[in-house]
């Protein structure tokens, strides 16, 4: 039976690409730790490949440092390069990937920025999302625009 279960952290952001056949493939590296006696641990690095819909999900939602659990199978490929040298690569083809550490940092940053804008709008007395009186607070055309420090700003 060829079955692999791994839990670890991504060492880099996933690289997603589409093949000429229309299939999507995503590749990333996963670091796992092996705990030996006497408090010693050793890191092991695994090349992970996902295909089709799972590849799209991994490419979109996973990021460096994120912890995941995955299930898949080991696959070894070989090819000859331009100089005729044979190369071998062993990788894990994942059939399922579970995110253990939530969304990636970029999503948290975007969400925090959006929350800050809502808080700022609320502080200024503007209800977020209201478009009805958008022009009520607009600056008249003959009045110059100014920044927070009161300096004139080109429109």
Short mmCIF file of N, CA and C in Angstrom, two decimals, residues 17-142:
data_model
loop_
_atom_site.label_atom_id
_atom_site.label_comp_id
_atom_site.label_asym_id
_atom_site.label_seq_id
_atom_site.Cartn_x
_atom_site.Cartn_y
_atom_site.Cartn_z
N UNK A 17 0.46 26.46 -11.61
CA UNK A 17 0.52 26.72 -13.05
C UNK A 17 -0.51 25.84 -13.77
N UNK A 18 -0.86 26.27 -14.96
CA UNK A 18 -1.80 25.50 -15.78
C UNK A 18 -1.02 24.86 -16.92
N UNK A 19 -1.32 23.61 -17.18
CA UNK A 19 -0.66 22.88 -18.26
C UNK A 19 -1.42 23.11 -19.56
N UNK A 20 -0.80 22.77 -20.68
CA UNK A 20 -1.43 22.92 -21.98
C UNK A 20 -2.71 22.10 -22.08
N UNK A 21 -2.77 21.00 -21.32
CA UNK A 21 -3.95 20.14 -21.33
C UNK A 21 -5.13 20.76 -20.58
N UNK A 22 -4.88 21.88 -19.88
CA UNK A 22 -5.94 22.52 -19.12
C UNK A 22 -5.94 22.14 -17.65
N UNK A 23 -5.11 21.17 -17.27
CA UNK A 23 -5.01 20.76 -15.86
C UNK A 23 -4.22 21.80 -15.08
N UNK A 24 -4.57 21.94 -13.80
CA UNK A 24 -3.84 22.83 -12.91
C UNK A 24 -3.00 21.99 -11.97
N UNK A 25 -1.76 22.42 -11.75
CA UNK A 25 -0.86 21.73 -10.83
C UNK A 25 -0.23 22.76 -9.89
N UNK A 26 -0.12 22.40 -8.62
CA UNK A 26 0.52 23.26 -7.64
C UNK A 26 1.59 22.46 -6.93
N UNK A 27 2.76 23.09 -6.74
CA UNK A 27 3.87 22.44 -6.04
C UNK A 27 4.28 23.31 -4.86
N UNK A 28 4.60 22.65 -3.74
CA UNK A 28 5.15 23.35 -2.59
C UNK A 28 5.98 22.38 -1.77
N UNK A 29 6.70 22.92 -0.81
CA UNK A 29 7.56 22.11 0.03
C UNK A 29 7.03 22.13 1.46
N UNK A 30 7.08 20.99 2.12
CA UNK A 30 6.57 20.85 3.48
C UNK A 30 7.69 20.38 4.39
N UNK A 31 7.84 21.05 5.54
CA UNK A 31 8.84 20.65 6.54
C UNK A 31 8.13 19.92 7.66
N UNK A 32 8.64 18.74 8.01
CA UNK A 32 8.12 17.99 9.14
C UNK A 32 9.27 17.77 10.12
N UNK A 33 8.93 17.46 11.35
CA UNK A 33 9.95 17.21 12.37
C UNK A 33 9.85 15.78 12.86
N UNK A 34 11.02 15.17 13.01
CA UNK A 34 11.10 13.84 13.60
C UNK A 34 11.70 14.02 14.98
N UNK A 35 11.00 13.55 16.00
CA UNK A 35 11.46 13.71 17.37
C UNK A 35 12.16 12.44 17.83
N UNK A 36 13.45 12.58 18.12
CA UNK A 36 14.24 11.46 18.64
C UNK A 36 14.32 11.61 20.15
N UNK A 37 14.86 10.63 20.81
CA UNK A 37 14.98 10.69 22.26
C UNK A 37 15.91 11.82 22.70
N UNK A 38 15.88 12.13 23.98
CA UNK A 38 16.73 13.15 24.61
C UNK A 38 16.48 14.55 24.06
N UNK A 39 15.24 14.83 23.66
CA UNK A 39 14.88 16.18 23.23
C UNK A 39 15.43 16.60 21.88
N UNK A 40 15.93 15.67 21.09
CA UNK A 40 16.47 16.00 19.78
C UNK A 40 15.37 15.92 18.73
N UNK A 41 15.46 16.81 17.76
CA UNK A 41 14.53 16.74 16.64
C UNK A 41 15.29 17.01 15.35
N UNK A 42 14.79 16.43 14.28
CA UNK A 42 15.42 16.55 12.97
C UNK A 42 14.36 16.91 11.96
N UNK A 43 14.64 17.94 11.15
CA UNK A 43 13.69 18.38 10.13
C UNK A 43 13.86 17.53 8.87
N UNK A 44 12.74 17.24 8.25
CA UNK A 44 12.71 16.53 6.97
C UNK A 44 11.87 17.38 6.02
N UNK A 45 12.30 17.48 4.77
CA UNK A 45 11.60 18.32 3.78
C UNK A 45 11.02 17.45 2.68
N UNK A 46 9.78 17.72 2.31
CA UNK A 46 9.05 16.91 1.34
C UNK A 46 8.54 17.80 0.21
N UNK A 47 8.70 17.34 -1.04
CA UNK A 47 8.11 18.02 -2.18
C UNK A 47 6.69 17.51 -2.35
N UNK A 48 5.72 18.45 -2.40
CA UNK A 48 4.31 18.10 -2.49
C UNK A 48 3.75 18.59 -3.82
N UNK A 49 2.90 17.77 -4.45
CA UNK A 49 2.24 18.12 -5.71
C UNK A 49 0.74 17.90 -5.53
N UNK A 50 -0.06 18.86 -5.99
CA UNK A 50 -1.52 18.69 -6.00
C UNK A 50 -2.02 18.98 -7.42
N UNK A 51 -3.16 18.39 -7.76
CA UNK A 51 -3.71 18.51 -9.10
C UNK A 51 -5.14 19.03 -9.09
N UNK A 52 -5.54 19.63 -10.20
CA UNK A 52 -6.91 20.05 -10.50
C UNK A 52 -7.49 20.99 -9.45
N UNK A 53 -8.67 20.71 -8.93
CA UNK A 53 -9.36 21.62 -7.99
C UNK A 53 -8.56 21.79 -6.70
N UNK A 54 -7.97 20.70 -6.19
CA UNK A 54 -7.16 20.80 -4.99
C UNK A 54 -5.96 21.70 -5.23
N UNK A 55 -5.38 21.65 -6.42
CA UNK A 55 -4.26 22.52 -6.76
C UNK A 55 -4.69 23.99 -6.74
N UNK A 56 -5.86 24.29 -7.27
CA UNK A 56 -6.36 25.66 -7.26
C UNK A 56 -6.57 26.16 -5.83
N UNK A 57 -7.14 25.32 -4.99
CA UNK A 57 -7.40 25.69 -3.60
C UNK A 57 -6.09 25.92 -2.86
N UNK A 58 -5.12 25.02 -3.02
CA UNK A 58 -3.82 25.17 -2.37
C UNK A 58 -3.10 26.43 -2.85
N UNK A 59 -3.13 26.68 -4.14
CA UNK A 59 -2.48 27.87 -4.69
C UNK A 59 -3.09 29.15 -4.20
N UNK A 60 -4.37 29.13 -3.94
CA UNK A 60 -5.09 30.33 -3.52
C UNK A 60 -5.02 30.58 -2.01
N UNK A 61 -5.12 29.54 -1.22
CA UNK A 61 -5.28 29.72 0.22
C UNK A 61 -4.07 29.37 1.08
N UNK A 62 -3.08 28.68 0.54
CA UNK A 62 -1.93 28.32 1.35
C UNK A 62 -0.79 29.31 1.17
N UNK A 63 0.02 29.46 2.21
CA UNK A 63 1.16 30.36 2.15
C UNK A 63 2.29 29.86 3.03
N UNK A 64 3.46 30.41 2.82
CA UNK A 64 4.65 30.02 3.57
C UNK A 64 4.39 30.11 5.07
N UNK A 65 4.81 29.09 5.79
CA UNK A 65 4.67 29.07 7.24
C UNK A 65 3.38 28.48 7.75
N UNK A 66 2.42 28.27 6.86
CA UNK A 66 1.13 27.73 7.27
C UNK A 66 1.25 26.24 7.58
N UNK A 67 0.55 25.80 8.62
CA UNK A 67 0.59 24.39 9.00
C UNK A 67 -0.55 23.64 8.33
N UNK A 68 -0.22 22.47 7.76
CA UNK A 68 -1.21 21.65 7.07
C UNK A 68 -1.02 20.18 7.42
N UNK A 69 -2.08 19.43 7.25
CA UNK A 69 -2.03 17.97 7.32
C UNK A 69 -2.47 17.48 5.95
N UNK A 70 -1.77 16.49 5.42
CA UNK A 70 -2.15 16.01 4.09
C UNK A 70 -2.04 14.50 4.02
N UNK A 71 -2.78 13.98 3.05
CA UNK A 71 -2.77 12.55 2.77
C UNK A 71 -2.50 12.39 1.28
N UNK A 72 -1.65 11.44 0.93
CA UNK A 72 -1.33 11.23 -0.47
C UNK A 72 -0.54 9.96 -0.69
N UNK A 73 0.22 9.95 -1.79
CA UNK A 73 1.02 8.79 -2.14
C UNK A 73 2.38 9.27 -2.63
N UNK A 74 3.38 8.41 -2.49
CA UNK A 74 4.73 8.74 -2.97
C UNK A 74 4.84 8.38 -4.44
N UNK A 75 5.47 9.28 -5.18
CA UNK A 75 5.68 9.06 -6.62
C UNK A 75 7.11 9.45 -6.95
N UNK A 76 7.78 8.64 -7.76
CA UNK A 76 9.13 8.96 -8.22
C UNK A 76 9.09 9.11 -9.73
N UNK A 77 9.60 10.25 -10.20
CA UNK A 77 9.66 10.52 -11.64
C UNK A 77 11.12 10.52 -12.07
N UNK A 78 11.34 10.24 -13.35
CA UNK A 78 12.70 10.36 -13.89
C UNK A 78 12.62 11.00 -15.28
N UNK A 79 13.68 11.72 -15.64
CA UNK A 79 13.74 12.35 -16.95
C UNK A 79 15.21 12.57 -17.32
N UNK A 80 15.45 12.76 -18.59
CA UNK A 80 16.79 13.04 -19.10
C UNK A 80 16.86 14.51 -19.46
N UNK A 81 17.94 15.17 -19.06
CA UNK A 81 18.10 16.59 -19.38
C UNK A 81 18.74 16.78 -20.75
N UNK A 82 19.07 18.01 -21.10
CA UNK A 82 19.63 18.34 -22.41
C UNK A 82 20.99 17.67 -22.65
N UNK A 83 21.73 17.40 -21.58
CA UNK A 83 23.05 16.77 -21.72
C UNK A 83 22.96 15.26 -21.66
N UNK A 84 21.76 14.72 -21.57
CA UNK A 84 21.58 13.28 -21.53
C UNK A 84 21.71 12.66 -20.15
N UNK A 85 21.79 13.50 -19.12
CA UNK A 85 21.89 13.00 -17.75
C UNK A 85 20.50 12.65 -17.21
N UNK A 86 20.42 11.52 -16.54
CA UNK A 86 19.15 11.09 -15.96
C UNK A 86 18.97 11.72 -14.59
N UNK A 87 17.77 12.26 -14.32
CA UNK A 87 17.42 12.87 -13.03
C UNK A 87 16.24 12.13 -12.43
N UNK A 88 16.22 12.06 -11.10
CA UNK A 88 15.14 11.41 -10.38
C UNK A 88 14.57 12.39 -9.37
N UNK A 89 13.27 12.35 -9.17
CA UNK A 89 12.64 13.20 -8.17
C UNK A 89 11.53 12.41 -7.49
N UNK A 90 11.58 12.37 -6.16
CA UNK A 90 10.55 11.71 -5.39
C UNK A 90 9.70 12.79 -4.74
N UNK A 91 8.40 12.67 -4.84
CA UNK A 91 7.48 13.67 -4.30
C UNK A 91 6.22 12.99 -3.77
N UNK A 92 5.46 13.74 -3.00
CA UNK A 92 4.19 13.25 -2.48
C UNK A 92 3.09 13.89 -3.30
N UNK A 93 2.25 13.06 -3.93
CA UNK A 93 1.09 13.55 -4.66
C UNK A 93 -0.07 13.54 -3.67
N UNK A 94 -0.49 14.73 -3.23
CA UNK A 94 -1.51 14.84 -2.20
C UNK A 94 -2.91 14.67 -2.79
N UNK A 95 -3.72 13.88 -2.11
CA UNK A 95 -5.12 13.69 -2.50
C UNK A 95 -6.05 14.54 -1.65
N UNK A 96 -5.58 14.91 -0.44
CA UNK A 96 -6.35 15.81 0.42
C UNK A 96 -5.38 16.62 1.26
N UNK A 97 -5.74 17.87 1.49
CA UNK A 97 -4.93 18.79 2.29
C UNK A 97 -5.87 19.51 3.24
N UNK A 98 -5.50 19.52 4.52
CA UNK A 98 -6.31 20.20 5.54
C UNK A 98 -5.48 21.32 6.15
N UNK A 99 -6.03 22.53 6.14
CA UNK A 99 -5.35 23.68 6.73
C UNK A 99 -5.53 23.63 8.24
N UNK A 100 -4.43 23.66 8.98
CA UNK A 100 -4.49 23.58 10.43
C UNK A 100 -4.29 24.93 11.11
N UNK A 101 -3.72 25.90 10.40
CA UNK A 101 -3.42 27.18 11.03
C UNK A 101 -4.23 28.34 10.47
N UNK A 102 -5.41 28.08 9.97
CA UNK A 102 -6.26 29.16 9.49
C UNK A 102 -5.81 29.72 8.16
N UNK A 103 -6.27 30.95 7.90
CA UNK A 103 -5.94 31.60 6.63
C UNK A 103 -4.51 32.12 6.64
N UNK A 104 -4.00 32.42 5.45
CA UNK A 104 -2.63 32.89 5.39
C UNK A 104 -2.55 34.37 5.80
N UNK A 105 -1.35 34.81 6.09
CA UNK A 105 -1.10 36.14 6.63
C UNK A 105 -1.64 37.24 5.73
N UNK A 106 -1.54 37.07 4.42
CA UNK A 106 -2.02 38.10 3.49
C UNK A 106 -3.51 38.37 3.70
N UNK A 107 -4.28 37.31 3.95
CA UNK A 107 -5.71 37.46 4.18
C UNK A 107 -5.98 38.21 5.48
N UNK A 108 -5.19 37.93 6.52
CA UNK A 108 -5.34 38.64 7.79
C UNK A 108 -5.02 40.12 7.62
N UNK A 109 -3.99 40.43 6.85
CA UNK A 109 -3.61 41.81 6.62
C UNK A 109 -4.72 42.57 5.89
N UNK A 110 -5.30 41.95 4.87
CA UNK A 110 -6.39 42.59 4.12
C UNK A 110 -7.61 42.79 5.01
N UNK A 111 -7.92 41.79 5.83
CA UNK A 111 -9.06 41.90 6.73
C UNK A 111 -8.84 42.98 7.77
N UNK A 112 -7.63 43.08 8.31
CA UNK A 112 -7.31 44.11 9.30
C UNK A 112 -7.42 45.50 8.68
N UNK A 113 -6.96 45.66 7.44
CA UNK A 113 -7.04 46.94 6.76
C UNK A 113 -8.49 47.33 6.53
N UNK A 114 -9.33 46.37 6.14
CA UNK A 114 -10.75 46.65 5.93
C UNK A 114 -11.42 47.05 7.24
N UNK A 115 -11.10 46.35 8.34
CA UNK A 115 -11.67 46.69 9.64
C UNK A 115 -11.23 48.08 10.08
N UNK A 116 -9.99 48.46 9.78
CA UNK A 116 -9.49 49.79 10.14
C UNK A 116 -10.25 50.86 9.36
N UNK A 117 -10.54 50.62 8.08
CA UNK A 117 -11.31 51.58 7.29
C UNK A 117 -12.73 51.75 7.82
N UNK A 118 -13.35 50.65 8.22
CA UNK A 118 -14.70 50.71 8.80
C UNK A 118 -14.66 51.51 10.10
N UNK A 119 -13.67 51.26 10.94
CA UNK A 119 -13.55 51.98 12.21
C UNK A 119 -13.33 53.47 11.97
N UNK A 120 -12.50 53.79 10.96
CA UNK A 120 -12.24 55.19 10.64
C UNK A 120 -13.51 55.87 10.12
N UNK A 121 -14.25 55.19 9.27
CA UNK A 121 -15.49 55.76 8.73
C UNK A 121 -16.50 55.98 9.85
N UNK A 122 -16.62 55.02 10.76
CA UNK A 122 -17.54 55.13 11.89
C UNK A 122 -17.13 56.30 12.77
N UNK A 123 -15.84 56.48 13.00
CA UNK A 123 -15.32 57.57 13.83
C UNK A 123 -15.65 58.93 13.21
N UNK A 124 -15.64 58.98 11.87
CA UNK A 124 -15.94 60.23 11.16
C UNK A 124 -17.44 60.46 11.00
N UNK A 125 -18.25 59.50 11.48
CA UNK A 125 -19.70 59.66 11.40
C UNK A 125 -20.30 59.20 10.09
N UNK A 126 -19.55 58.47 9.29
CA UNK A 126 -20.05 57.95 8.02
C UNK A 126 -20.38 56.49 8.23
N UNK A 127 -21.58 56.11 7.82
CA UNK A 127 -21.95 54.70 7.95
C UNK A 127 -21.32 53.92 6.81
N UNK A 128 -20.47 52.92 7.14
CA UNK A 128 -19.83 52.13 6.08
C UNK A 128 -20.86 51.47 5.16
N UNK A 129 -20.60 51.57 3.85
CA UNK A 129 -21.48 50.93 2.89
C UNK A 129 -22.64 51.80 2.45
N UNK A 130 -22.86 52.96 3.10
CA UNK A 130 -23.98 53.82 2.68
C UNK A 130 -23.55 54.64 1.48
N UNK A 131 -24.38 54.62 0.45
CA UNK A 131 -24.06 55.35 -0.77
C UNK A 131 -25.09 56.44 -1.05
N UNK A 132 -26.14 56.50 -0.28
CA UNK A 132 -27.23 57.43 -0.53
C UNK A 132 -26.81 58.87 -0.58
N UNK A 133 -26.09 59.36 0.43
CA UNK A 133 -25.68 60.75 0.48
C UNK A 133 -24.19 60.89 0.27
N UNK A 134 -23.66 60.19 -0.68
CA UNK A 134 -22.22 60.19 -0.91
C UNK A 134 -21.71 61.57 -1.27
N UNK A 135 -22.54 62.38 -1.96
CA UNK A 135 -22.10 63.71 -2.37
C UNK A 135 -22.42 64.78 -1.35
N UNK A 136 -23.10 64.45 -0.27
CA UNK A 136 -23.50 65.44 0.73
C UNK A 136 -22.29 66.06 1.40
N UNK A 137 -21.23 65.30 1.61
CA UNK A 137 -20.04 65.81 2.26
C UNK A 137 -18.94 66.17 1.27
N UNK A 138 -19.26 66.20 -0.01
CA UNK A 138 -18.25 66.48 -1.02
C UNK A 138 -17.78 67.93 -0.91
N UNK A 139 -16.53 68.16 -1.28
CA UNK A 139 -15.96 69.50 -1.26
C UNK A 139 -16.47 70.25 -2.48
N UNK A 140 -16.94 71.51 -2.31
CA UNK A 140 -17.39 72.29 -3.48
C UNK A 140 -16.26 72.43 -4.50
N UNK A 141 -16.64 72.56 -5.78
CA UNK A 141 -15.67 72.58 -6.87
C UNK A 141 -14.69 73.73 -6.76
N UNK A 142 -15.09 74.88 -6.18
CA UNK A 142 -14.19 76.02 -6.10
C UNK A 142 -13.31 76.01 -4.85
#
